[in-house]
Amino acid sequence: MPDDALLSLQLDHVKELQTRYESALADHGFDSLLIASGAAPYRYGDDQAWHFQGYGPFLHWTGLTGREHCWLWIRAGQKPVLWLYQPVDFWHANRPLPEEPWQTFIEVRRSQSPEAPLLNDPARLAVIGDPALLGAAVGERNPDGLLRTLDETRVRKTAYEIDCLAHANTLALAGHGAARDAFVAGESEFGISLAYQRATGQREADAPYHSIIGLNDHAGTLHYQYYDTQPPGHSRSLLIDAGVRFRGYCSDVTRTTAGPGESHFAAVIHGLERLQLRLCDMVAPGVDYIDIHRKAHQGIAALLSATGLVTGLEDQDIVERGITRAFFPHGIGHFLGVQVHDVAGKPTPAPEDAPFLRLTRTLEPGMVVTIEPGLYFIPSLLEPVLAGESERYLNRELLNLLRGCGGIRIEDNVVVTETGGRNLTRTP
């Protein structure tokens, strides 16, 4: 049961959203807004649906994940109205709605119909949600300008949102500890996944994303999606990227662990973690997030030199030759909120030297970002370097030794404060 302080913050949160949304509606010439929670689509040629979590703006207001066919009506100067879909049904259960203070601000009505409600005097109405599920709802559907403005309302988190994100980190850390213990005990990827779910008390289907759990060379596939049910003959490494949803809000945490006897790999992990903490310390108002990404590449270059993976080059030359991108091919992170890769992160395109970067903004108080440098031994990325003019600078013997460990990623969630940053993962 959430504590009174969190529930009070949630009431403040929805009041703040009312102000932000009223301003957005006025700026775009609308009088009211109807938000559809959405519903899970059915699999093609099947009578089973995909698992459902919810549409971002609906979660931003309510935190009610998994609630299909619900509708939220926002009007200037009036209480929002939430239609909660609760059909009389002997096939499925209706999840009860606990009484909480936010319901004094939002009027809750029950509905047995999945269709959009009939609205009294909606005036100029906008309707947003999955176009396939808006049905016969009247109003202008998904107006681009309004949607962009509403995305901006999610960029700077309220105190309630930050508390939810912090708690989601606390829960995830318990899972990561259990996963590490399972790895040390010799469990398979599947067994490690079960240990994580048991410790977090969360089904994987309800997690913010499919957990990445890779042993040995599987850790070198950035979004590795399978779980071997049998442990490898020798477990050399574990990379687990897994989070938790709490009241709709996501944590996104990655840890890497070296197996017994992997002293070289453990040393590289230690070096990357020191770099990762320095990058987290860069988070502050006024900092260009792209600069953090570029600083990560400089740090990766220094680490490649310090560990002997690359020799005979200055750190800046390692970056300029593109060698660091072969070891660290992704962006340094992204926004975090009710979506793992939260919205409005790229008002400008990613720069040419960081094509996969998901966030290109200058940091401001209230933003929550991930910081996740990596160092991987991916054959398809390293082979072109080893076949090119930079080949003589790479230590093939050490690369061959570490290749079977797959790679390293370390990821924390950091909120931008008025004076710097607060690492929600290290001090949730």
mmCIF file of C-alpha atoms in Angstrom, residues 29-198:
data_model
loop_
_atom_site.group_PDB
_atom_site.id
_atom_site.type_symbol
_atom_site.label_atom_id
_atom_site.label_comp_id
_atom_site.label_asym_id
_atom_site.label_seq_id
_atom_site.Cartn_x
_atom_site.Cartn_y
_atom_site.Cartn_z
ATOM 1 C CA GLY A 29 -7.687 26.037 -29.895
ATOM 2 C CA PHE A 30 -9.382 23.099 -28.162
ATOM 3 C CA ASP A 31 -11.904 23.205 -25.317
ATOM 4 C CA SER A 32 -11.585 19.612 -24.143
ATOM 5 C CA LEU A 33 -9.629 16.425 -24.698
ATOM 6 C CA LEU A 34 -10.671 12.756 -24.612
ATOM 7 C CA ILE A 35 -7.857 10.263 -23.984
ATOM 8 C CA ALA A 36 -8.346 6.585 -24.818
ATOM 9 C CA SER A 37 -6.408 4.100 -22.698
ATOM 10 C CA GLY A 38 -6.361 1.682 -25.639
ATOM 11 C CA ALA A 39 -6.591 -2.101 -25.698
ATOM 12 C CA ALA A 40 -4.467 -5.052 -26.718
ATOM 13 C CA PRO A 41 -4.692 -6.010 -30.405
ATOM 14 C CA TYR A 42 -5.398 -9.601 -31.276
ATOM 15 C CA ARG A 43 -2.695 -11.700 -32.856
ATOM 16 C CA TYR A 44 -3.201 -12.286 -36.538
ATOM 17 C CA GLY A 45 -5.229 -15.424 -37.195
ATOM 18 C CA ASP A 46 -5.734 -16.055 -33.488
ATOM 19 C CA ASP A 47 -8.252 -15.331 -30.757
ATOM 20 C CA GLN A 48 -5.537 -14.362 -28.233
ATOM 21 C CA ALA A 49 -4.443 -10.768 -27.665
ATOM 22 C CA TRP A 50 -1.003 -9.374 -26.964
ATOM 23 C CA HIS A 51 -0.306 -8.254 -23.400
ATOM 24 C CA PHE A 52 -1.473 -4.686 -22.774
ATOM 25 C CA GLN A 53 0.106 -1.934 -20.692
ATOM 26 C CA GLY A 54 -1.491 1.336 -21.758
ATOM 27 C CA TYR A 55 -1.217 4.553 -23.739
ATOM 28 C CA GLY A 56 1.344 7.044 -22.433
ATOM 29 C CA PRO A 57 -0.870 10.099 -21.765
ATOM 30 C CA PHE A 58 -3.449 7.913 -19.997
ATOM 31 C CA LEU A 59 -0.732 6.424 -17.773
ATOM 32 C CA HIS A 60 0.698 9.896 -17.163
ATOM 33 C CA TRP A 61 -2.620 10.929 -15.592
ATOM 34 C CA THR A 62 -3.722 7.730 -13.876
ATOM 35 C CA GLY A 63 -0.852 5.248 -13.562
ATOM 36 C CA LEU A 64 -3.442 2.548 -14.250
ATOM 37 C CA THR A 65 -1.577 -0.013 -16.344
ATOM 38 C CA GLY A 66 -3.420 -2.800 -18.100
ATOM 39 C CA ARG A 67 -6.773 -0.956 -18.089
ATOM 40 C CA GLU A 68 -8.353 -1.477 -21.484
ATOM 41 C CA HIS A 69 -11.183 0.561 -23.067
ATOM 42 C CA CYS A 70 -11.029 3.345 -20.485
ATOM 43 C CA TRP A 71 -11.512 7.016 -21.338
ATOM 44 C CA LEU A 72 -10.358 10.204 -19.623
ATOM 45 C CA TRP A 73 -11.994 13.565 -20.413
ATOM 46 C CA ILE A 74 -10.058 16.771 -19.667
ATOM 47 C CA ARG A 75 -11.821 20.163 -19.673
ATOM 48 C CA ALA A 76 -10.679 23.635 -18.748
ATOM 49 C CA GLY A 77 -11.828 24.674 -15.287
ATOM 50 C CA GLN A 78 -13.690 21.409 -14.558
ATOM 51 C CA LYS A 79 -12.921 18.095 -12.923
ATOM 52 C CA PRO A 80 -11.554 15.440 -15.253
ATOM 53 C CA VAL A 81 -13.848 12.452 -15.745
ATOM 54 C CA LEU A 82 -12.552 8.883 -15.956
ATOM 55 C CA TRP A 83 -14.735 6.153 -17.440
ATOM 56 C CA LEU A 84 -13.438 2.851 -16.070
ATOM 57 C CA TYR A 85 -14.370 -0.144 -18.201
ATOM 58 C CA GLN A 86 -15.825 -2.810 -15.898
ATOM 59 C CA PRO A 87 -18.111 -5.172 -17.831
ATOM 60 C CA VAL A 88 -20.199 -7.895 -16.239
ATOM 61 C CA ASP A 89 -18.073 -10.833 -17.354
ATOM 62 C CA PHE A 90 -17.611 -14.378 -16.103
ATOM 63 C CA TRP A 91 -14.560 -14.954 -18.338
ATOM 64 C CA HIS A 92 -12.318 -12.286 -16.848
ATOM 65 C CA ALA A 93 -11.937 -10.491 -13.539
ATOM 66 C CA ASN A 94 -12.371 -6.748 -13.084
ATOM 67 C CA ARG A 95 -9.425 -5.390 -11.163
ATOM 68 C CA PRO A 96 -10.661 -3.372 -8.153
ATOM 69 C CA LEU A 97 -9.748 0.294 -7.962
ATOM 70 C CA PRO A 98 -8.413 1.196 -4.505
ATOM 71 C CA GLU A 99 -9.736 4.404 -2.999
ATOM 72 C CA GLU A 100 -7.006 7.038 -3.156
ATOM 73 C CA PRO A 101 -6.901 10.844 -2.817
ATOM 74 C CA TRP A 102 -6.582 11.506 -6.567
ATOM 75 C CA GLN A 103 -10.212 10.387 -6.915
ATOM 76 C CA THR A 104 -11.267 13.580 -5.132
ATOM 77 C CA PHE A 105 -9.902 15.481 -8.131
ATOM 78 C CA ILE A 106 -10.903 13.092 -10.938
ATOM 79 C CA GLU A 107 -14.498 11.891 -11.121
ATOM 80 C CA VAL A 108 -14.598 8.111 -11.666
ATOM 81 C CA ARG A 109 -17.513 6.511 -13.495
ATOM 82 C CA ARG A 110 -17.974 2.833 -14.349
ATOM 83 C CA SER A 111 -18.835 1.712 -17.847
ATOM 84 C CA GLN A 112 -19.785 -1.644 -19.327
ATOM 85 C CA SER A 113 -19.171 -0.467 -22.880
ATOM 86 C CA PRO A 114 -15.745 -0.258 -24.536
ATOM 87 C CA GLU A 115 -16.988 2.528 -26.800
ATOM 88 C CA ALA A 116 -16.202 6.198 -26.304
ATOM 89 C CA PRO A 117 -18.621 7.894 -23.892
ATOM 90 C CA LEU A 118 -21.239 10.376 -25.061
ATOM 91 C CA LEU A 119 -20.057 13.782 -23.872
ATOM 92 C CA ASN A 120 -22.210 16.666 -22.763
ATOM 93 C CA ASP A 121 -21.138 19.844 -24.559
ATOM 94 C CA PRO A 122 -17.556 18.864 -25.491
ATOM 95 C CA ALA A 123 -17.274 22.051 -27.627
ATOM 96 C CA ARG A 124 -14.124 21.817 -29.768
ATOM 97 C CA LEU A 125 -12.867 18.367 -28.826
ATOM 98 C CA ALA A 126 -9.595 16.542 -29.502
ATOM 99 C CA VAL A 127 -9.446 12.747 -29.172
ATOM 100 C CA ILE A 128 -6.112 10.967 -28.773
ATOM 101 C CA GLY A 129 -5.130 7.328 -28.704
ATOM 102 C CA ASP A 130 -4.642 4.337 -30.980
ATOM 103 C CA PRO A 131 -6.539 5.291 -34.177
ATOM 104 C CA ALA A 132 -7.765 1.703 -34.567
ATOM 105 C CA LEU A 133 -9.554 1.914 -31.209
ATOM 106 C CA LEU A 134 -11.128 5.370 -31.250
ATOM 107 C CA GLY A 135 -14.332 3.930 -32.689
ATOM 108 C CA ALA A 136 -17.113 6.443 -33.198
ATOM 109 C CA ALA A 137 -15.612 9.090 -30.911
ATOM 110 C CA VAL A 138 -16.314 12.549 -32.244
ATOM 111 C CA GLY A 139 -13.666 15.246 -32.320
ATOM 112 C CA GLU A 140 -10.390 15.910 -34.079
ATOM 113 C CA ARG A 141 -8.257 12.800 -33.873
ATOM 114 C CA ASN A 142 -4.611 12.895 -32.817
ATOM 115 C CA PRO A 143 -3.845 16.476 -33.918
ATOM 116 C CA ASP A 144 -0.096 16.629 -34.488
ATOM 117 C CA GLY A 145 0.582 19.988 -32.866
ATOM 118 C CA LEU A 146 -1.350 19.145 -29.718
ATOM 119 C CA LEU A 147 0.333 15.744 -29.429
ATOM 120 C CA ARG A 148 3.780 17.355 -29.587
ATOM 121 C CA THR A 149 2.809 19.819 -26.869
ATOM 122 C CA LEU A 150 1.390 17.037 -24.691
ATOM 123 C CA ASP A 151 4.655 15.120 -25.101
ATOM 124 C CA GLU A 152 6.407 18.166 -23.645
ATOM 125 C CA THR A 153 4.233 17.931 -20.512
ATOM 126 C CA ARG A 154 6.045 14.664 -19.740
ATOM 127 C CA VAL A 155 9.595 15.986 -20.073
ATOM 128 C CA ARG A 156 9.910 17.628 -16.635
ATOM 129 C CA LYS A 157 8.757 15.198 -13.975
ATOM 130 C CA THR A 158 6.702 16.163 -10.934
ATOM 131 C CA ALA A 159 7.793 15.190 -7.426
ATOM 132 C CA TYR A 160 5.287 12.328 -7.545
ATOM 133 C CA GLU A 161 6.768 10.960 -10.745
ATOM 134 C CA ILE A 162 10.298 11.102 -9.352
ATOM 135 C CA ASP A 163 9.199 9.252 -6.217
ATOM 136 C CA CYS A 164 7.569 6.548 -8.368
ATOM 137 C CA LEU A 165 10.710 6.222 -10.483
ATOM 138 C CA ALA A 166 12.842 5.985 -7.340
ATOM 139 C CA HIS A 167 10.641 3.212 -5.946
ATOM 140 C CA ALA A 168 10.756 1.371 -9.265
ATOM 141 C CA ASN A 169 14.549 1.487 -8.954
ATOM 142 C CA THR A 170 14.441 0.099 -5.409
ATOM 143 C CA LEU A 171 12.368 -2.847 -6.583
ATOM 144 C CA ALA A 172 14.615 -3.444 -9.583
ATOM 145 C CA LEU A 173 17.750 -3.455 -7.432
ATOM 146 C CA ALA A 174 16.294 -6.285 -5.350
ATOM 147 C CA GLY A 175 15.763 -8.192 -8.583
ATOM 148 C CA HIS A 176 19.275 -7.511 -9.802
ATOM 149 C CA GLY A 177 20.708 -8.780 -6.532
ATOM 150 C CA ALA A 178 18.701 -11.983 -6.840
ATOM 151 C CA ALA A 179 19.784 -12.370 -10.470
ATOM 152 C CA ARG A 180 23.439 -12.018 -9.524
ATOM 153 C CA ASP A 181 23.052 -14.625 -6.795
ATOM 154 C CA ALA A 182 21.376 -16.991 -9.255
ATOM 155 C CA PHE A 183 24.226 -16.481 -11.727
ATOM 156 C CA VAL A 184 26.835 -17.237 -9.058
ATOM 157 C CA ALA A 185 24.863 -20.390 -8.158
ATOM 158 C CA GLY A 186 25.152 -21.567 -11.777
ATOM 159 C CA GLU A 187 21.597 -20.936 -12.976
ATOM 160 C CA SER A 188 20.566 -20.744 -16.616
ATOM 161 C CA GLU A 189 19.290 -17.553 -18.245
ATOM 162 C CA PHE A 190 15.764 -18.821 -17.653
ATOM 163 C CA GLY A 191 16.534 -19.538 -14.004
ATOM 164 C CA ILE A 192 18.016 -16.078 -13.577
ATOM 165 C CA SER A 193 14.862 -14.574 -15.075
ATOM 166 C CA LEU A 194 12.715 -16.479 -12.572
ATOM 167 C CA ALA A 195 14.907 -15.285 -9.696
ATOM 168 C CA TYR A 196 14.516 -11.688 -10.881
ATOM 169 C CA GLN A 197 10.728 -11.979 -11.154
ATOM 170 C CA ARG A 198 10.440 -13.621 -7.751
#
